[in-house]
């Protein structure tokens, strides 16, 4: 994989500085891959606590995801509301599951544990409604535990301000450029941790509207120290808003 703007990796000092602030980030509970995909899809542009509550209600209503393939969108919407875009997500979910079943014969995504990561990302992002962030979270946060960095709006904003990725790239280009910079020997646990360090950093310090550069553990390595949001228009490829990115 080649990148037009990849720099020598700065991910290790970023990880180490943020770990000193937030502590080590370890994976605990993991969903199966299909559940994680559904959770990520309904969580787009929605706060995590709202998403988790909606996901739990949805899973209680459809304990066997197979029954979701024939569910009425209106009924799904009533269950997942108030996630952002509940009506659109309610229409997407049965279609997504039916396409998976058509392509695979069932809803089992465990085969993705054995595919090369790039091919697994490609397979997932060809599914309707599955963007690179949802695909990456399906691979990285589920029981698949693949070595993939989940790039949400917070991760994107922080890494862009750090100069690790260029502004204006698509979500997949940003993902590819960051993956290109992953140090040799990093595991899925390292990438899981990097996401869960960058995300709270973006939520609490390197926020969109008022980055607290004076308090930032990365200010000695950040070329954008002192930036304000007026100088720093967000790239919209990730469709997020400050504080809400979904898992
Ligand atoms: S120095 Fe400022 S712009 Fe750079 S990462 Fe820290 S908070 Fe963000």
Tab-separated table of C-alpha atoms and ligand atoms in Angstrom:
chain	number	residue	atom	x	y	z
A	1	UNK	CA	0.000	0.000	0.000
A	2	UNK	CA	1.482	3.349	-1.039
A	3	UNK	CA	0.581	6.744	0.360
A	4	UNK	CA	1.209	10.122	-1.320
A	5	UNK	CA	1.544	11.889	2.013
A	6	UNK	CA	2.569	9.316	4.602
A	7	UNK	CA	5.258	10.549	6.972
A	8	UNK	CA	7.759	8.491	8.932
A	9	UNK	CA	5.645	6.967	11.658
A	10	UNK	CA	4.820	9.245	14.549
A	11	UNK	CA	2.220	6.897	15.944
A	12	UNK	CA	4.421	5.493	18.698
A	13	UNK	CA	5.158	8.850	20.402
A	14	UNK	CA	1.500	9.795	19.995
A	15	UNK	CA	0.394	6.543	21.605
A	16	UNK	CA	2.940	6.830	24.427
A	17	UNK	CA	2.037	10.431	25.311
A	18	UNK	CA	-1.697	9.768	25.315
A	19	UNK	CA	-1.287	6.557	27.300
A	20	UNK	CA	0.475	8.615	29.987
A	21	UNK	CA	-2.682	10.769	30.195
A	22	UNK	CA	-5.518	8.254	29.782
A	23	UNK	CA	-3.797	5.050	30.894
A	24	UNK	CA	-3.566	1.763	28.971
A	25	UNK	CA	-6.677	0.921	26.968
A	26	UNK	CA	-7.506	-2.779	26.843
A	27	UNK	CA	-10.296	-4.580	25.020
A	28	UNK	CA	-12.861	-6.047	27.366
A	29	UNK	CA	-16.257	-7.128	26.084
A	30	UNK	CA	-16.424	-7.887	22.350
A	31	UNK	CA	-19.558	-8.502	20.299
A	32	UNK	CA	-19.756	-11.063	17.510
A	33	UNK	CA	-18.942	-9.468	14.115
A	34	UNK	CA	-22.528	-9.090	12.865
A	35	UNK	CA	-23.701	-7.580	16.142
A	36	UNK	CA	-20.757	-5.191	16.094
A	37	UNK	CA	-21.587	-4.170	12.527
A	38	UNK	CA	-25.226	-3.507	13.453
A	39	UNK	CA	-24.155	-1.588	16.522
A	40	UNK	CA	-21.728	0.531	14.489
A	41	UNK	CA	-24.304	1.246	11.800
A	42	UNK	CA	-26.963	2.470	14.196
A	43	UNK	CA	-24.279	4.409	16.086
A	44	UNK	CA	-23.179	6.650	13.229
A	45	UNK	CA	-23.333	10.313	14.317
A	46	UNK	CA	-24.842	9.256	17.635
A	47	UNK	CA	-23.524	9.444	21.180
A	48	UNK	CA	-22.276	6.123	22.523
A	49	UNK	CA	-24.711	5.896	25.419
A	50	UNK	CA	-27.678	6.487	23.087
A	51	UNK	CA	-26.335	3.877	20.664
A	52	UNK	CA	-25.805	1.224	23.326
A	53	UNK	CA	-29.330	1.656	24.672
A	54	UNK	CA	-30.776	1.422	21.133
A	55	UNK	CA	-28.665	-1.635	20.334
A	56	UNK	CA	-29.779	-3.435	23.483
A	57	UNK	CA	-33.447	-2.703	22.698
A	58	UNK	CA	-32.959	-3.910	19.135
A	59	UNK	CA	-31.271	-7.126	20.223
A	60	UNK	CA	-34.000	-7.804	22.770
A	61	UNK	CA	-36.615	-7.389	20.025
A	62	UNK	CA	-34.614	-9.495	17.540
A	63	UNK	CA	-32.509	-11.967	19.571
A	64	UNK	CA	-31.957	-13.882	16.332
A	65	UNK	CA	-30.679	-11.353	13.764
A	66	UNK	CA	-32.141	-13.555	11.027
A	67	UNK	CA	-35.604	-12.234	11.938
A	68	UNK	CA	-34.387	-8.689	11.275
A	69	UNK	CA	-34.089	-9.512	7.565
A	70	UNK	CA	-37.885	-9.408	7.201
A	71	UNK	CA	-38.669	-6.771	9.806
A	72	UNK	CA	-40.662	-3.675	8.885
A	73	UNK	CA	-38.540	-0.507	8.858
A	74	UNK	CA	-41.193	1.403	10.816
A	75	UNK	CA	-40.942	-1.102	13.646
A	76	UNK	CA	-37.144	-0.957	13.649
A	77	UNK	CA	-37.213	2.834	13.656
A	78	UNK	CA	-39.481	2.885	16.694
A	79	UNK	CA	-37.002	0.660	18.530
A	80	UNK	CA	-33.750	2.471	17.653
A	81	UNK	CA	-35.099	6.014	17.931
A	82	UNK	CA	-33.562	8.453	19.038
A	83	UNK	CA	-30.331	7.534	17.235
A	84	UNK	CA	-29.510	10.067	14.555
A	85	UNK	CA	-31.083	9.148	11.214
A	86	UNK	CA	-33.184	6.355	12.747
A	87	UNK	CA	-35.509	6.240	9.737
A	88	UNK	CA	-32.683	5.763	7.230
A	89	UNK	CA	-30.869	3.245	9.431
A	90	UNK	CA	-34.119	1.306	9.931
A	91	UNK	CA	-34.483	0.988	6.162
A	92	UNK	CA	-30.808	0.007	5.729
A	93	UNK	CA	-30.645	-2.775	8.324
A	94	UNK	CA	-32.907	-5.427	6.722
A	95	UNK	CA	-31.405	-4.719	3.295
A	96	UNK	CA	-27.873	-5.030	4.655
A	97	UNK	CA	-28.623	-8.364	6.294
A	98	UNK	CA	-30.398	-9.722	3.224
A	99	UNK	CA	-27.411	-8.795	1.042
A	100	UNK	CA	-25.018	-10.537	3.421
A	101	UNK	CA	-27.172	-13.671	3.339
A	102	UNK	CA	-27.337	-13.555	-0.453
A	103	UNK	CA	-23.565	-13.214	-0.741
A	104	UNK	CA	-22.662	-15.743	1.942
A	105	UNK	CA	-25.677	-18.034	2.363
A	106	UNK	CA	-26.033	-17.021	6.013
A	107	UNK	CA	-25.253	-14.144	8.358
A	108	UNK	CA	-22.005	-15.588	9.704
A	109	UNK	CA	-19.116	-13.138	9.278
A	110	UNK	CA	-16.524	-15.291	11.004
A	111	UNK	CA	-14.845	-15.971	7.639
A	112	UNK	CA	-13.428	-12.431	7.867
A	113	UNK	CA	-11.015	-13.675	10.523
A	114	UNK	CA	-9.085	-15.476	7.790
A	115	UNK	CA	-9.129	-12.912	4.973
A	116	UNK	CA	-6.244	-10.469	4.464
A	117	UNK	CA	-7.210	-7.261	6.237
A	118	UNK	CA	-7.391	-5.160	3.058
A	119	UNK	CA	-9.635	-7.742	1.380
A	120	UNK	CA	-11.840	-7.922	4.462
A	121	UNK	CA	-12.175	-4.109	4.401
A	122	UNK	CA	-13.005	-4.208	0.691
A	123	UNK	CA	-15.633	-6.936	1.165
A	124	UNK	CA	-17.318	-5.069	3.983
A	125	UNK	CA	-17.306	-1.646	2.304
A	126	UNK	CA	-19.047	-3.109	-0.743
A	127	UNK	CA	-22.048	-3.869	1.461
A	128	UNK	CA	-24.878	-1.304	1.373
A	129	UNK	CA	-24.469	1.355	4.046
A	130	UNK	CA	-21.092	0.123	5.270
A	131	UNK	CA	-18.473	2.871	5.224
A	132	UNK	CA	-14.794	2.392	6.168
A	133	UNK	CA	-15.412	3.315	9.797
A	134	UNK	CA	-18.176	0.717	10.230
A	135	UNK	CA	-16.091	-1.853	8.358
A	136	UNK	CA	-13.045	-1.165	10.514
A	137	UNK	CA	-15.019	-1.346	13.748
A	138	UNK	CA	-16.541	-4.655	12.627
A	139	UNK	CA	-13.054	-6.048	12.166
A	140	UNK	CA	-11.293	-4.410	15.110
A	141	UNK	CA	-13.854	-4.246	17.915
A	142	UNK	CA	-15.648	-7.573	17.447
A	143	UNK	CA	-14.450	-11.038	18.358
A	144	UNK	CA	-12.600	-10.987	15.009
A	145	UNK	CA	-10.001	-8.709	16.691
A	146	UNK	CA	-8.276	-7.851	13.411
A	147	UNK	CA	-5.344	-5.366	13.319
A	148	UNK	CA	-7.272	-2.382	11.984
A	149	UNK	CA	-7.408	1.232	13.136
A	150	UNK	CA	-10.930	2.592	13.504
A	151	UNK	CA	-10.912	6.171	12.232
A	152	UNK	CA	-13.853	8.130	13.576
A	153	UNK	CA	-14.245	11.928	13.389
A	154	UNK	CA	-12.142	12.422	16.538
A	155	UNK	CA	-9.309	10.207	15.337
A	156	UNK	CA	-9.443	11.939	11.969
A	157	UNK	CA	-9.346	15.442	13.437
A	158	UNK	CA	-6.440	14.728	15.802
A	159	UNK	CA	-4.322	12.893	13.233
A	160	UNK	CA	-4.993	15.605	10.652
A	161	UNK	CA	-3.899	18.340	13.063
A	162	UNK	CA	-0.804	16.273	13.878
A	163	UNK	CA	0.042	16.228	10.187
A	164	UNK	CA	-0.267	12.456	9.877
A	165	UNK	CA	-2.944	12.664	7.187
A	166	UNK	CA	-3.833	15.343	4.685
A	167	UNK	CA	-7.072	17.285	4.742
A	168	UNK	CA	-9.617	16.481	2.075
A	169	UNK	CA	-9.077	12.751	1.704
A	170	UNK	CA	-11.899	10.260	1.619
A	171	UNK	CA	-12.525	8.136	4.681
A	172	UNK	CA	-10.811	5.194	2.985
A	173	UNK	CA	-7.799	7.304	1.971
A	174	UNK	CA	-7.383	8.529	5.547
A	175	UNK	CA	-7.674	4.967	6.836
A	176	UNK	CA	-5.126	3.711	4.286
A	177	UNK	CA	-2.672	6.498	5.083
A	178	UNK	CA	-2.805	5.851	8.807
A	179	UNK	CA	-2.501	2.098	8.368
A	180	UNK	CA	0.537	2.708	6.159
A	181	UNK	CA	2.218	4.379	9.124
A	182	UNK	CA	1.579	1.629	11.665
A	183	UNK	CA	4.937	0.532	13.077
A	184	UNK	CA	6.205	-2.938	12.347
A	185	UNK	CA	5.211	-5.325	15.091
A	186	UNK	CA	2.110	-3.473	16.247
A	187	UNK	CA	-0.735	-5.850	16.996
A	188	UNK	CA	-4.505	-5.523	16.985
A	189	UNK	CA	-4.237	-4.616	20.661
A	190	UNK	CA	-1.964	-1.664	19.809
A	191	UNK	CA	-4.412	-0.390	17.183
A	192	UNK	CA	-7.375	-0.923	19.493
A	193	UNK	CA	-5.558	1.097	22.139
A	194	UNK	CA	-4.554	3.842	19.719
A	195	UNK	CA	-8.187	4.398	18.769
A	196	UNK	CA	-9.308	4.507	22.406
A	197	UNK	CA	-6.550	7.008	23.218
A	198	UNK	CA	-7.114	9.312	20.234
A	199	UNK	CA	-10.887	9.365	20.664
A	200	UNK	CA	-11.025	10.708	24.235
A	201	UNK	CA	-8.188	13.073	23.370
A	202	UNK	CA	-10.293	14.442	20.523
A	203	UNK	CA	-13.372	14.634	22.734
A	204	UNK	CA	-11.702	16.341	25.675
A	205	UNK	CA	-8.596	18.256	24.508
A	206	UNK	CA	-8.312	18.423	20.721
A	207	UNK	CA	-11.951	19.291	20.217
A	208	UNK	CA	-13.332	20.812	17.056
A	209	UNK	CA	-14.459	24.135	18.482
A	210	UNK	CA	-11.975	24.880	21.223
A	211	UNK	CA	-8.778	22.793	21.196
A	212	UNK	CA	-6.962	23.163	24.528
A	213	UNK	CA	-3.460	23.198	23.078
A	214	UNK	CA	-1.894	24.614	26.239
A	215	UNK	CA	-3.006	21.481	28.128
A	216	UNK	CA	-2.210	19.013	25.334
A	217	UNK	CA	0.237	16.158	25.879
A	218	UNK	CA	1.028	16.264	22.147
A	219	UNK	CA	1.822	19.963	21.820
A	220	UNK	CA	5.573	19.374	21.531
A	221	UNK	CA	5.059	17.235	18.421
A	222	UNK	CA	2.023	18.976	16.911
A	223	UNK	CA	2.524	21.340	13.966
A	224	UNK	CA	-0.936	22.866	14.558
A	225	UNK	CA	-0.451	23.884	18.179
A	226	UNK	CA	-2.544	26.979	18.825
A	227	UNK	CA	-5.015	26.186	16.040
A	228	UNK	CA	-8.588	27.391	16.325
A	229	UNK	CA	-11.550	25.866	14.575
A	230	UNK	CA	-11.874	28.954	12.370
A	231	UNK	CA	-8.531	28.082	10.787
A	232	UNK	CA	-9.307	24.433	10.714
A	233	UNK	CA	-12.375	23.491	8.766
A	234	UNK	CA	-13.439	19.931	9.363
A	235	UNK	CA	-13.408	17.386	6.600
A	236	UNK	CA	-16.876	15.909	6.311
A	237	UNK	CA	-15.935	12.477	4.954
A	238	UNK	CA	-16.751	10.864	8.301
A	239	UNK	CA	-20.104	12.535	8.771
A	240	UNK	CA	-19.544	13.042	12.480
A	241	UNK	CA	-20.134	15.842	14.899
A	242	UNK	CA	-18.152	16.842	17.920
A	243	UNK	CA	-18.597	14.348	20.719
A	244	UNK	CA	-20.555	11.828	18.660
A	245	UNK	CA	-18.818	9.325	16.541
A	246	UNK	CA	-20.275	5.963	17.376
A	247	UNK	CA	-18.290	2.841	18.044
B	1	LIG	S1	-1.539	20.806	20.208
B	1	LIG	FE1	-3.672	21.501	19.852
B	1	LIG	S2	-4.123	20.973	17.699
B	1	LIG	FE2	-2.287	19.801	18.334
B	1	LIG	S3	-3.101	17.797	19.016
B	1	LIG	FE3	-2.900	19.132	20.826
B	1	LIG	S4	-4.925	20.117	21.073
B	1	LIG	FE4	-4.820	19.253	18.986
